[in-house]
Short mmCIF file of C-alpha atoms and ligand atoms in Angstrom, two decimals:
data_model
loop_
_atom_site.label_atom_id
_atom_site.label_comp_id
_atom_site.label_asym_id
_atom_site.label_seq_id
_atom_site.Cartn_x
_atom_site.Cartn_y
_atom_site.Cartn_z
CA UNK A 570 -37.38 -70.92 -10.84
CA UNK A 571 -39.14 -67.65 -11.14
CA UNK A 572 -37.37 -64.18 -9.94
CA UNK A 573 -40.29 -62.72 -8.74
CA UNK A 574 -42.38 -65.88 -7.09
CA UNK A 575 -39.13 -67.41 -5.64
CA UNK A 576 -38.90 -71.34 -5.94
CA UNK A 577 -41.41 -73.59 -7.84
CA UNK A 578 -43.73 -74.45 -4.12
CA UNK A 579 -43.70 -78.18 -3.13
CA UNK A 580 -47.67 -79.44 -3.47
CA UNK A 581 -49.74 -78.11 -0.90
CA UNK A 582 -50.36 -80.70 1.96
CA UNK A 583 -53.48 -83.01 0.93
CA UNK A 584 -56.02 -82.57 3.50
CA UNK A 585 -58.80 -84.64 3.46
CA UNK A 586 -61.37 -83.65 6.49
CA UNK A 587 -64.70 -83.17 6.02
CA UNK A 588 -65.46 -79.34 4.98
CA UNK A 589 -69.22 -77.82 5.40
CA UNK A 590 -69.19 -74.40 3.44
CA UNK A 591 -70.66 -71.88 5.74
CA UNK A 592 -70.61 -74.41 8.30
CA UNK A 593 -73.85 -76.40 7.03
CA UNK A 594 -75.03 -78.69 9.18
CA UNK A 595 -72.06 -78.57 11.65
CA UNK A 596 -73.08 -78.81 14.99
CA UNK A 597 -71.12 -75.92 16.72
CA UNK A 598 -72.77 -75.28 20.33
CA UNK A 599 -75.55 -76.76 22.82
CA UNK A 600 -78.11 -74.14 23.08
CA UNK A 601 -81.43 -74.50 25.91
CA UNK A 602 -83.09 -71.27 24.17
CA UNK A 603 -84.44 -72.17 21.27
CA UNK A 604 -85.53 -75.61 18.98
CA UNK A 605 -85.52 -74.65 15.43
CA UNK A 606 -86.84 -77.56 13.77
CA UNK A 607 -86.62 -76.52 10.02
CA UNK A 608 -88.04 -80.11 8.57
CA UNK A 609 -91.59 -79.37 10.32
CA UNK A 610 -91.57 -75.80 10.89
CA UNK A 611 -91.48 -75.31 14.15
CA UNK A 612 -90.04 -72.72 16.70
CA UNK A 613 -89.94 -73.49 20.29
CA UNK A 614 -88.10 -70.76 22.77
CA UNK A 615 -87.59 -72.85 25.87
CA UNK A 616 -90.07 -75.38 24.95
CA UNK A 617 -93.19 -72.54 24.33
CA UNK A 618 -94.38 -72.51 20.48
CA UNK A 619 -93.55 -69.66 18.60
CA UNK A 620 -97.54 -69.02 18.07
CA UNK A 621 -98.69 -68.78 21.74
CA UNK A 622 -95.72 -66.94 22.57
CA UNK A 623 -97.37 -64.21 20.26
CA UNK A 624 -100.66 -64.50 21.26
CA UNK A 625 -100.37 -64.48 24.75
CA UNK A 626 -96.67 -63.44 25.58
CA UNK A 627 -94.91 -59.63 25.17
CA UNK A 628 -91.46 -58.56 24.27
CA UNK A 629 -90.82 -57.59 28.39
CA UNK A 630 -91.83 -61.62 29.43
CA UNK A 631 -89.89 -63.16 26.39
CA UNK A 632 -86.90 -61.43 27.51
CA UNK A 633 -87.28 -62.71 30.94
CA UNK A 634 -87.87 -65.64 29.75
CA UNK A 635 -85.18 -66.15 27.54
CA UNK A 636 -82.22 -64.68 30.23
CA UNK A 637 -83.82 -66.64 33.11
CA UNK A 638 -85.91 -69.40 31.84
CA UNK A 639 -88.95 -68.23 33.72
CA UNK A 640 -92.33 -67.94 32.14
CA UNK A 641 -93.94 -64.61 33.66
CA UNK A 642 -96.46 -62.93 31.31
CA UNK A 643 -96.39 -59.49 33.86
CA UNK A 644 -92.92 -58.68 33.26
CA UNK A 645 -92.19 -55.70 31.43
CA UNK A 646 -88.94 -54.00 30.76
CA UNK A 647 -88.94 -50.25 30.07
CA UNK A 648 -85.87 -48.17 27.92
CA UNK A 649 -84.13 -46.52 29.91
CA UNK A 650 -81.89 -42.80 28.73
CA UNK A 651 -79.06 -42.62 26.44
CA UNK A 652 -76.14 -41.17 28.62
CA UNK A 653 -74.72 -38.06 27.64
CA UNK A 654 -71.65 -39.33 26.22
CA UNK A 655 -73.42 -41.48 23.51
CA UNK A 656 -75.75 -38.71 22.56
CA UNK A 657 -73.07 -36.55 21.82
CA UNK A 658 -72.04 -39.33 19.60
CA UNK A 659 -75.73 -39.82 18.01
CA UNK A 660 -75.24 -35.72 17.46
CA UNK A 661 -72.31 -35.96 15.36
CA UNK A 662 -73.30 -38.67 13.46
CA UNK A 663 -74.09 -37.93 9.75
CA UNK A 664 -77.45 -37.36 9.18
CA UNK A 665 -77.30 -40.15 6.63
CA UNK A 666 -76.04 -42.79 8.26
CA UNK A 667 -77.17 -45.84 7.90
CA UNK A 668 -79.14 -46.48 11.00
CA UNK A 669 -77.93 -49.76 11.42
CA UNK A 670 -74.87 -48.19 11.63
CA UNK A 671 -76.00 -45.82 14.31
CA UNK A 672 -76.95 -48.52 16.82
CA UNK A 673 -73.81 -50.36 16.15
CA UNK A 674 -71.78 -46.98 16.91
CA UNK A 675 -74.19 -46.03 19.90
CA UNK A 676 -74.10 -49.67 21.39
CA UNK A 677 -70.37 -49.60 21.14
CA UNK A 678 -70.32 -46.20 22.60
CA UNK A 679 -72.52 -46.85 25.22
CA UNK A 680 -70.36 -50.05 26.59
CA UNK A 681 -67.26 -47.27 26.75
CA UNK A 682 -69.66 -45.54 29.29
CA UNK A 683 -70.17 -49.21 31.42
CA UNK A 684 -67.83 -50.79 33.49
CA UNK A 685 -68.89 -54.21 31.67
CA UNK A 686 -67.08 -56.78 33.29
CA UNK A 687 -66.72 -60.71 32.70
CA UNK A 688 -68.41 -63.04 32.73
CA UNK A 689 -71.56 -61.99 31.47
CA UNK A 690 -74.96 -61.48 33.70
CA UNK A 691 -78.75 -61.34 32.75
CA UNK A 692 -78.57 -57.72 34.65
CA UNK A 693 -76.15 -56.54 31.81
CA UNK A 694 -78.34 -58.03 29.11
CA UNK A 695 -81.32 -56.64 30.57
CA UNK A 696 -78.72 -53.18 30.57
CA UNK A 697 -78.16 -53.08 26.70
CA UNK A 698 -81.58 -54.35 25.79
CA UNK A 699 -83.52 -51.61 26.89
CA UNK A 700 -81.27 -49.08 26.65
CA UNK A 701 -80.59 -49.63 22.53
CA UNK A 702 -84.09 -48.46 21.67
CA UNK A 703 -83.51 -45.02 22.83
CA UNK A 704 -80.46 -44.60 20.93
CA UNK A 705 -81.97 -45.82 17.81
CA UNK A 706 -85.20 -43.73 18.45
CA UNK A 707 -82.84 -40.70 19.51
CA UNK A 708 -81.18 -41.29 16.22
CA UNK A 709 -84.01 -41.54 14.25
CA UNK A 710 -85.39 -38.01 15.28
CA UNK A 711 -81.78 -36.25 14.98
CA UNK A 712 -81.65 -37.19 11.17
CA UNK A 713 -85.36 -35.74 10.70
CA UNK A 714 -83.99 -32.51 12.45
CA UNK A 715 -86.01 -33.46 15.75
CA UNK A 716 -84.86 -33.44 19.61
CA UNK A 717 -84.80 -36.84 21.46
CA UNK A 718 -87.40 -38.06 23.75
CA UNK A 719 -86.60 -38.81 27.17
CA UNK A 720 -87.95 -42.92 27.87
CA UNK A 721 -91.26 -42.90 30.02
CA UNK A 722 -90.48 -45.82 32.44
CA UNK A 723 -93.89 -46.89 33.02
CA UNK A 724 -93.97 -48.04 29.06
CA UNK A 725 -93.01 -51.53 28.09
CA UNK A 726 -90.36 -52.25 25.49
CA UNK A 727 -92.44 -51.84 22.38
CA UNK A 728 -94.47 -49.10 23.63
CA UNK A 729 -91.53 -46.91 25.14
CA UNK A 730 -89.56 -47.25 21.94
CA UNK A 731 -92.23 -45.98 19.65
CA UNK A 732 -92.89 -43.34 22.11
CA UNK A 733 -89.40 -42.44 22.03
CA UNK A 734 -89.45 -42.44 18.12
CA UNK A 735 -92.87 -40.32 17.31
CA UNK A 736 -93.09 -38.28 20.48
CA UNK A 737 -96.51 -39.64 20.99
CA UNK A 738 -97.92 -42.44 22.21
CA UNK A 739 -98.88 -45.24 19.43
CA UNK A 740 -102.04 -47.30 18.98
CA UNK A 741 -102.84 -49.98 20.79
CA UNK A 742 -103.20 -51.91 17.46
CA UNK A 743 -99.46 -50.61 16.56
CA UNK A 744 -97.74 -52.09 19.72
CA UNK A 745 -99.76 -55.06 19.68
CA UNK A 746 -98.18 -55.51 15.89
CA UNK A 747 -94.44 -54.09 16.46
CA UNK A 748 -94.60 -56.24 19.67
CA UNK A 749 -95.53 -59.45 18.04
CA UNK A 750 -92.56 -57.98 15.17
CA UNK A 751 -90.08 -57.96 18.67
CA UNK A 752 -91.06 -61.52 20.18
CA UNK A 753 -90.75 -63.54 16.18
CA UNK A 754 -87.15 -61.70 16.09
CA UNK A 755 -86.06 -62.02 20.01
CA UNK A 756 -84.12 -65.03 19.67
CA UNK A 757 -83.11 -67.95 16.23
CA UNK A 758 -80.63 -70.58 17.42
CA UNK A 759 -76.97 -70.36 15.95
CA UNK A 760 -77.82 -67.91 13.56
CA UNK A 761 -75.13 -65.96 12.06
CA UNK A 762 -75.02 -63.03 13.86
CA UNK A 763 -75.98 -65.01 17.02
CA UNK A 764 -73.07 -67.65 16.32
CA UNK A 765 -70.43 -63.77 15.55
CA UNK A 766 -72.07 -63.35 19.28
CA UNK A 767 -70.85 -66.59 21.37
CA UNK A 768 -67.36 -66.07 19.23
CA UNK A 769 -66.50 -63.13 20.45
CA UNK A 770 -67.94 -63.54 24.01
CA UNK A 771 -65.95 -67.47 24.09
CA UNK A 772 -62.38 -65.38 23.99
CA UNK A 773 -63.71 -63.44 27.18
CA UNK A 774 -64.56 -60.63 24.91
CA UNK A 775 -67.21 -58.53 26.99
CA UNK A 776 -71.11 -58.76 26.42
CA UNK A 777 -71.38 -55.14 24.45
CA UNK A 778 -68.59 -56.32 22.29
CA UNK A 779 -70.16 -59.21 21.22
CA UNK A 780 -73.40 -57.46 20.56
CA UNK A 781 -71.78 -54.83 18.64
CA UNK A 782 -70.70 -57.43 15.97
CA UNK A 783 -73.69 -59.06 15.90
CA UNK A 784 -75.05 -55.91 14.58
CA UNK A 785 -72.47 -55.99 11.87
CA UNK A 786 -73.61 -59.76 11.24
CA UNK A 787 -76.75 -58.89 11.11
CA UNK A 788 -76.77 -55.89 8.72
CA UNK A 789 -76.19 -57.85 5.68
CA UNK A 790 -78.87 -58.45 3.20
CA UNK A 791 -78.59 -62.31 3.65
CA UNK A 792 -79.81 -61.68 7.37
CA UNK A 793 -81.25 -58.98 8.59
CA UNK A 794 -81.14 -56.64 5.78
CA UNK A 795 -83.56 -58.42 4.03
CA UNK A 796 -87.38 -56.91 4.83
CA UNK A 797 -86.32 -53.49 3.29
CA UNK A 798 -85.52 -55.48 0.14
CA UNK A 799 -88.58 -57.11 0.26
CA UNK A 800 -90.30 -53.96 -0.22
CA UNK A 801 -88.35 -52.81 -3.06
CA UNK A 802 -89.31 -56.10 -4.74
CA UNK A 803 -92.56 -55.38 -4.13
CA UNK A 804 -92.75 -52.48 -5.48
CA UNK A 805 -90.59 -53.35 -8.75
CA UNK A 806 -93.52 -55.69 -9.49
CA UNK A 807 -96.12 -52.97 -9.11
CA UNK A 808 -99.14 -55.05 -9.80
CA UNK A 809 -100.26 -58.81 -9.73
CA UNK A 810 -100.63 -59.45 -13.40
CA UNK A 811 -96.55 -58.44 -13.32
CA UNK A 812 -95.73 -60.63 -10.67
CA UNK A 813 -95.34 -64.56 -12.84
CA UNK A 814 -93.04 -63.07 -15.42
CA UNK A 815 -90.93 -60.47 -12.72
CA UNK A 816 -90.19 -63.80 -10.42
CA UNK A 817 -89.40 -66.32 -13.52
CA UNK A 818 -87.15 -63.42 -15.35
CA UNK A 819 -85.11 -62.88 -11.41
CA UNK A 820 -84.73 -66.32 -10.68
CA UNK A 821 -83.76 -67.19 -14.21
CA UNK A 822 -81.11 -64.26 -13.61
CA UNK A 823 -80.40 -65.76 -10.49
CA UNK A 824 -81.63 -62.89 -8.44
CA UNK A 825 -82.48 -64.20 -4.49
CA UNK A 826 -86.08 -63.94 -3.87
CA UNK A 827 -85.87 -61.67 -0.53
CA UNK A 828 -87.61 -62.98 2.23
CA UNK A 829 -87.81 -66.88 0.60
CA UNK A 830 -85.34 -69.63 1.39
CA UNK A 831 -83.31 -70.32 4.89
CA UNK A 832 -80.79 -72.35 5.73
CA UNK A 833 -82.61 -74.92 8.45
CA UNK A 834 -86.00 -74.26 7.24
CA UNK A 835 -87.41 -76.70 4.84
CA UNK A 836 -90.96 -76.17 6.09
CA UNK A 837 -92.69 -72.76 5.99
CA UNK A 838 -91.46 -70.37 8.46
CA UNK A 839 -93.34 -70.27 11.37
CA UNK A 840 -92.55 -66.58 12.22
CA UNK A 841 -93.81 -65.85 9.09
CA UNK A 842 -96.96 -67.43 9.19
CA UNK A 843 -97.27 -65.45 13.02
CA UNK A 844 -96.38 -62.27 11.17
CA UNK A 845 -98.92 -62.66 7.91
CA UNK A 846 -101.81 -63.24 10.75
CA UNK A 847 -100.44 -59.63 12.30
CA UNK A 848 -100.23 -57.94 8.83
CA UNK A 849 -103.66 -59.45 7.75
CA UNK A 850 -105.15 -57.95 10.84
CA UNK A 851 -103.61 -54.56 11.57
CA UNK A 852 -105.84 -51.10 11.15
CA UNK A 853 -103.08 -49.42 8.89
CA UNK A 854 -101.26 -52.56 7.17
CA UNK A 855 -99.48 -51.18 4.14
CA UNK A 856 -101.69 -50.97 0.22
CA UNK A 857 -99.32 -54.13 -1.14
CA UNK A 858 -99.96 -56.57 1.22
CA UNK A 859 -102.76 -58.07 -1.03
CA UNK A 860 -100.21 -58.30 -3.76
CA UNK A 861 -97.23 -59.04 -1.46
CA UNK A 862 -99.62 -62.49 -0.62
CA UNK A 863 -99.82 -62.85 -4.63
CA UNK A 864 -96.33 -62.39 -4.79
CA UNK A 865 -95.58 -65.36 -2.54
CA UNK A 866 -97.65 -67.61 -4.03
CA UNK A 867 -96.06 -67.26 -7.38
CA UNK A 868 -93.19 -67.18 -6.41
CA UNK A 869 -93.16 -70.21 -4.34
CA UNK A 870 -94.57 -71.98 -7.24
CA UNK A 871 -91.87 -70.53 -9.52
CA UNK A 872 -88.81 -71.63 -7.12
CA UNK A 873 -90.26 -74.99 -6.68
CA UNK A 874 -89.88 -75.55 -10.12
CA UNK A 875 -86.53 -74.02 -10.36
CA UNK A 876 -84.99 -75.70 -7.01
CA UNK A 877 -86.87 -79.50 -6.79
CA UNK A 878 -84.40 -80.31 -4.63
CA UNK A 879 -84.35 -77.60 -2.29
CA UNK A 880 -87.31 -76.43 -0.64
CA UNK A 881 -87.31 -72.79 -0.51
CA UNK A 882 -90.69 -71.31 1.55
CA UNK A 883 -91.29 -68.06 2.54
CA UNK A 884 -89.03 -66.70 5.45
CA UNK A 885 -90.08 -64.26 8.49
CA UNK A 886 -88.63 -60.83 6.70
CA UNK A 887 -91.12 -61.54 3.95
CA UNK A 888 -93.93 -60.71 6.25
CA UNK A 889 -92.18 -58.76 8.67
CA UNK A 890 -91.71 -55.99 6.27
CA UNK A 891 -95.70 -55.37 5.93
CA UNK A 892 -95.58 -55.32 9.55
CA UNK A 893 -92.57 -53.11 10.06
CA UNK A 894 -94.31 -50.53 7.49
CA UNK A 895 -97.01 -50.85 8.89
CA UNK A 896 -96.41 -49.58 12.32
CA UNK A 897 -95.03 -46.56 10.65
CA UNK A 898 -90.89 -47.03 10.05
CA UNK A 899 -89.01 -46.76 7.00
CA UNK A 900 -87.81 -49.47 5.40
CA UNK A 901 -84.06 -48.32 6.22
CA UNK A 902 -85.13 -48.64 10.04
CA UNK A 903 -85.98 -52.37 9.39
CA UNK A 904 -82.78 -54.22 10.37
CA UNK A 905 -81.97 -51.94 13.36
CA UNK A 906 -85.38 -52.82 14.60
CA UNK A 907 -84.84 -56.35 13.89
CA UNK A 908 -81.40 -55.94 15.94
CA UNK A 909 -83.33 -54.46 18.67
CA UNK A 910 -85.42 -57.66 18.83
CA UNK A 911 -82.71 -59.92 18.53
CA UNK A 912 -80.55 -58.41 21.37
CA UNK A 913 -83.12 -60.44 23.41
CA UNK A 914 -81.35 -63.88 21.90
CA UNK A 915 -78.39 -62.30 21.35
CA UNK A 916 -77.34 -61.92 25.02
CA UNK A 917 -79.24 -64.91 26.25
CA UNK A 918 -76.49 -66.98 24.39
CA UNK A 919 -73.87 -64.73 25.19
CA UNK A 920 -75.14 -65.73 28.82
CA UNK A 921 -74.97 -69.21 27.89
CA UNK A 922 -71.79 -69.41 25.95
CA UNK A 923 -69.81 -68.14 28.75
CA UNK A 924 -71.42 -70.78 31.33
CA UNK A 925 -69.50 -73.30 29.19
CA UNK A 926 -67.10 -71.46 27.89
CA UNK A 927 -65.06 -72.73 24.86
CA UNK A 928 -62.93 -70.46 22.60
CA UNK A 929 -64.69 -71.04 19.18
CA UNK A 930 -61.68 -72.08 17.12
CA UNK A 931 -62.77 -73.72 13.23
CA UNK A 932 -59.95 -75.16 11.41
CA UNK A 933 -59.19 -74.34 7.53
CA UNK A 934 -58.43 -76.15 4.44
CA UNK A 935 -55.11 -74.73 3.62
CA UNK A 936 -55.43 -74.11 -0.64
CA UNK A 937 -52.20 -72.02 -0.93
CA UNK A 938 -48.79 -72.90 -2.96
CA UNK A 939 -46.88 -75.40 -0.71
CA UNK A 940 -43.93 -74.55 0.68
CA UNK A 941 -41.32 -72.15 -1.13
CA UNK A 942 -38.25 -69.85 -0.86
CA UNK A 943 -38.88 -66.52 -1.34
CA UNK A 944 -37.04 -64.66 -4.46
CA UNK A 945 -33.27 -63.72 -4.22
CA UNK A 946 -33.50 -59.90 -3.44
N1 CMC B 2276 -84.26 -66.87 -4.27
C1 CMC B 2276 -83.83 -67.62 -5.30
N2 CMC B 2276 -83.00 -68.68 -5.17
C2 CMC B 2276 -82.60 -68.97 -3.93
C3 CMC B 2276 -83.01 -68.25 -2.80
C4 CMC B 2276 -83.88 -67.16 -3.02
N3 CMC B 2276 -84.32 -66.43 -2.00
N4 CMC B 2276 -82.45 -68.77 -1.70
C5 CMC B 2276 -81.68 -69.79 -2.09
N5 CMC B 2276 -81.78 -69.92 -3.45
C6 CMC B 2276 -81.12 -70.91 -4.26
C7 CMC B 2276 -79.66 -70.56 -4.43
O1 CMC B 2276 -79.46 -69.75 -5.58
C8 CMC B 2276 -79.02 -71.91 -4.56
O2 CMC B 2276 -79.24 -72.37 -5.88
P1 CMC B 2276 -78.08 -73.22 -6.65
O3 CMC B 2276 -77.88 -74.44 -5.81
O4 CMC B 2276 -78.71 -73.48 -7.99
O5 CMC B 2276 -76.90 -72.33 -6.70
C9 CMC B 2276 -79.87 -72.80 -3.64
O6 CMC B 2276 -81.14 -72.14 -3.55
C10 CMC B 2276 -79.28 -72.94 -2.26
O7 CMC B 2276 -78.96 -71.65 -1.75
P2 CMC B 2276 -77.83 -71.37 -0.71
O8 CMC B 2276 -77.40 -69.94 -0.82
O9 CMC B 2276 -76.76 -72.40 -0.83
O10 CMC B 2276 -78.57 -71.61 0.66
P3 CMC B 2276 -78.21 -70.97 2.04
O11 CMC B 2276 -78.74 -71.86 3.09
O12 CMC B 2276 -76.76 -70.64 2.10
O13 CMC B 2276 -79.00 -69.58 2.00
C11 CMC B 2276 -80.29 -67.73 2.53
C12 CMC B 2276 -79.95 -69.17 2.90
C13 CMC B 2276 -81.33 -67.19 3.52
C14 CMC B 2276 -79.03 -66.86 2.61
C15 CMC B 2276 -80.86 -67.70 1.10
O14 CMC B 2276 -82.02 -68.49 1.02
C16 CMC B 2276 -81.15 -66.29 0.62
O15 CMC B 2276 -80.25 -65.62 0.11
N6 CMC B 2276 -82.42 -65.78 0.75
C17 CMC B 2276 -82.75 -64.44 0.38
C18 CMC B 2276 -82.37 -63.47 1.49
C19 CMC B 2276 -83.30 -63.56 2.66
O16 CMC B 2276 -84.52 -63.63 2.53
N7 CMC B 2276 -82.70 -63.52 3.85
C20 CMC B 2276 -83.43 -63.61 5.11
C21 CMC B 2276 -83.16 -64.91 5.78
S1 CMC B 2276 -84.31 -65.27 7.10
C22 CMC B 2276 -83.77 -64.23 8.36
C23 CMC B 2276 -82.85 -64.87 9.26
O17 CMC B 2276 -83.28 -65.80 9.99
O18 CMC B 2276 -81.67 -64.46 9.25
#
């Protein structure tokens, strides 16, 4: 026996159930919003391919589409103000906060304002989704020392948020590209943040609640987090001749590749393939993209080689970081931009969770001593 541990434990229980780290391949919900199909590349939301959604669709009808099901290319949704309360908030806020850690604070902020009550409605979707733009455009212009812009409701999404952000009106060409950014990112099955979503809503947790930690699931550099990475890696490889021994020298190191590999995609991306065509034809795409698209091709070469048995493609922040830069943010605006996208998808399940509500309740392999006294005090 030892004084300080208490008695020698018994052997832990053997427990022999199946166990999926990080929930691989466990089927944890039914879901009527989106078909990822990973082996062939494909993205369906509500049956409509990923593609023609982006030529022919907006961020406004995807929304509608998503909360109600209803295709309806005139829909638009415009931002609507920040109340008082949260802007106060946004005014106190360090100046270098991270701004993903603005909208989180503003979103949760702004549901302290709401009288958000179970269970959860399209209306308050439609509530948080247009009104989280402002705040991170309100944000944005605090921390550069400028006042906020009031939303023009006669703007769609894209169009009212960049409005919001420069204090001018953007280029056709830039909404058409941040727009195409918004519908790719509106909605990605049981993602991780999406899956933090429906586990918080399934304990009757309200709708802002379960968006705010989605933000925080999304902020990581395994999710969201990754297009501003991408950049950085572009830049660390500074020219094409650099780019065959930078990629062999980080994947030998075991550095991740940002914006390559996903955990249902074995096929290329298909957002990524909708966001290179946007990038390849915008007015003001960003100097790298030629040698972002050298990049990739090395290094999908290079992690072939290195992972035969895993097919790791490009994913959508690869290209949506050329697009993001494009349309004039910073890099450190990327994943609160990608939020605002998502809160499309976010809220659709959060719609659909609580329609068949089930409190989301894994189990656990116990790996702890066995049973025990505890030491003689
Ligand atoms: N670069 C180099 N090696 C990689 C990469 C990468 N980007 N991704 C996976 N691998 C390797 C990994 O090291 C592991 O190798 P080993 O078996 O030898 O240890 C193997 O591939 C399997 O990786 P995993 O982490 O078990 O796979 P996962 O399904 O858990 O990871 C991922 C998916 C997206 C987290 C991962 O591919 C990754 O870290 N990618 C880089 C970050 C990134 O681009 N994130 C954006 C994801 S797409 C946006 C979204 O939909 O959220």
């Amino acid at each position: 026996m030892n004084a300080q541990q208490g008695t020698t434990p018994e052997a832990a229980p053997v427990d022999t159930r199946p166990y999926s780290p990080g929930l691989e391949g466990v089927i944890a919900a039914e879901t009527g919003l989106a078909l990822v199909d990973g082996e062939n590349g494909r993205l369906l939301y509500r049956g409509y391919r990923i593609g023609d959604l982006v030529e022919r669709g907006s961020y406004g009808a995807i929304t509608n589409l998503l909360w109600t099901g209803e295709w309806d290319p005139t829909v638009k949704l415009a931002t609507t103000p920040v109340p008082p309360a949260v802007m106060t908030v946004l005014r106190t806020l360090p100046k270098t906060a991270k701004p993903m850690d603005a909208l989180r604070t503003a979103v949760s902020m702004w549901g302290a304002t709401q009288d958000i009550t179970w269970p959860p409605t399209p209306e308050q979707a439609k509530a948080i989704t247009a009104f989280s733009p402002s705040a991170l455009a309100a944000f944005a212009r605090l921390r550069a020392g400028k006042e906020p812009v009031d939303p023009d409701p006669s703007l769609d999404l894209v169009d009212g948020f960049l409005y919001q952000l420069n204090g001018e009106r953007a280029d056709p060409g830039t909404i058409r590209a941040l727009d195409a950014y918004f519908v790719v990112g509106a909605e990605h099955g049981l993602n991780a943040s999406t899956f933090a979503a429906r586990v918080i809503v399934a304990t009757r947790s309200d709708m802002v609640s379960a968006v705010v930690g989605a933000i925080g699931a999304l902020k990581g550099p395994l999710h969201g987090g990754a297009p501003s990475e991408v950049v950085e890696q572009i830049h660390e490889v500074g020219s094409p001749d650099r780019a065959e021994a930078w990629v062999r020298d980080a994947v030998d190191k075991g550095v991740r590749l940002m914006g390559f590999g996903h955990r249902v995609y074995r096929a290329y991306d298909p957002r990524a393939a909708a966001l290179r065509k946007v990038a390849e034809s915008m007015d003001k795409k960003p100097d790298w993209l030629e040698l972002a698209i050298s990049i990739e091709d090395v290094a999908l070469r290079v992690l072939a080689e290195k992972h035969p048995d895993r097919a790791l493609k490009t994913n959508v922040e690869y290209y949506a970081a050329p697009v993001l830069m494009g349309v004039g943010l910073t890099p450190d605006l990327f994943p609160a931009a990608f939020a605002l996208a998502r809160t499309a998808g976010w809220t659709a399940h959060i719609i659909e969770q609580a329609a068949a509500n089930k409190l989301i309740r894994p189990d656990a392999i116990y790996t702890g001593p066995g049973e025990r006294e505890l030491p003689a005090s």
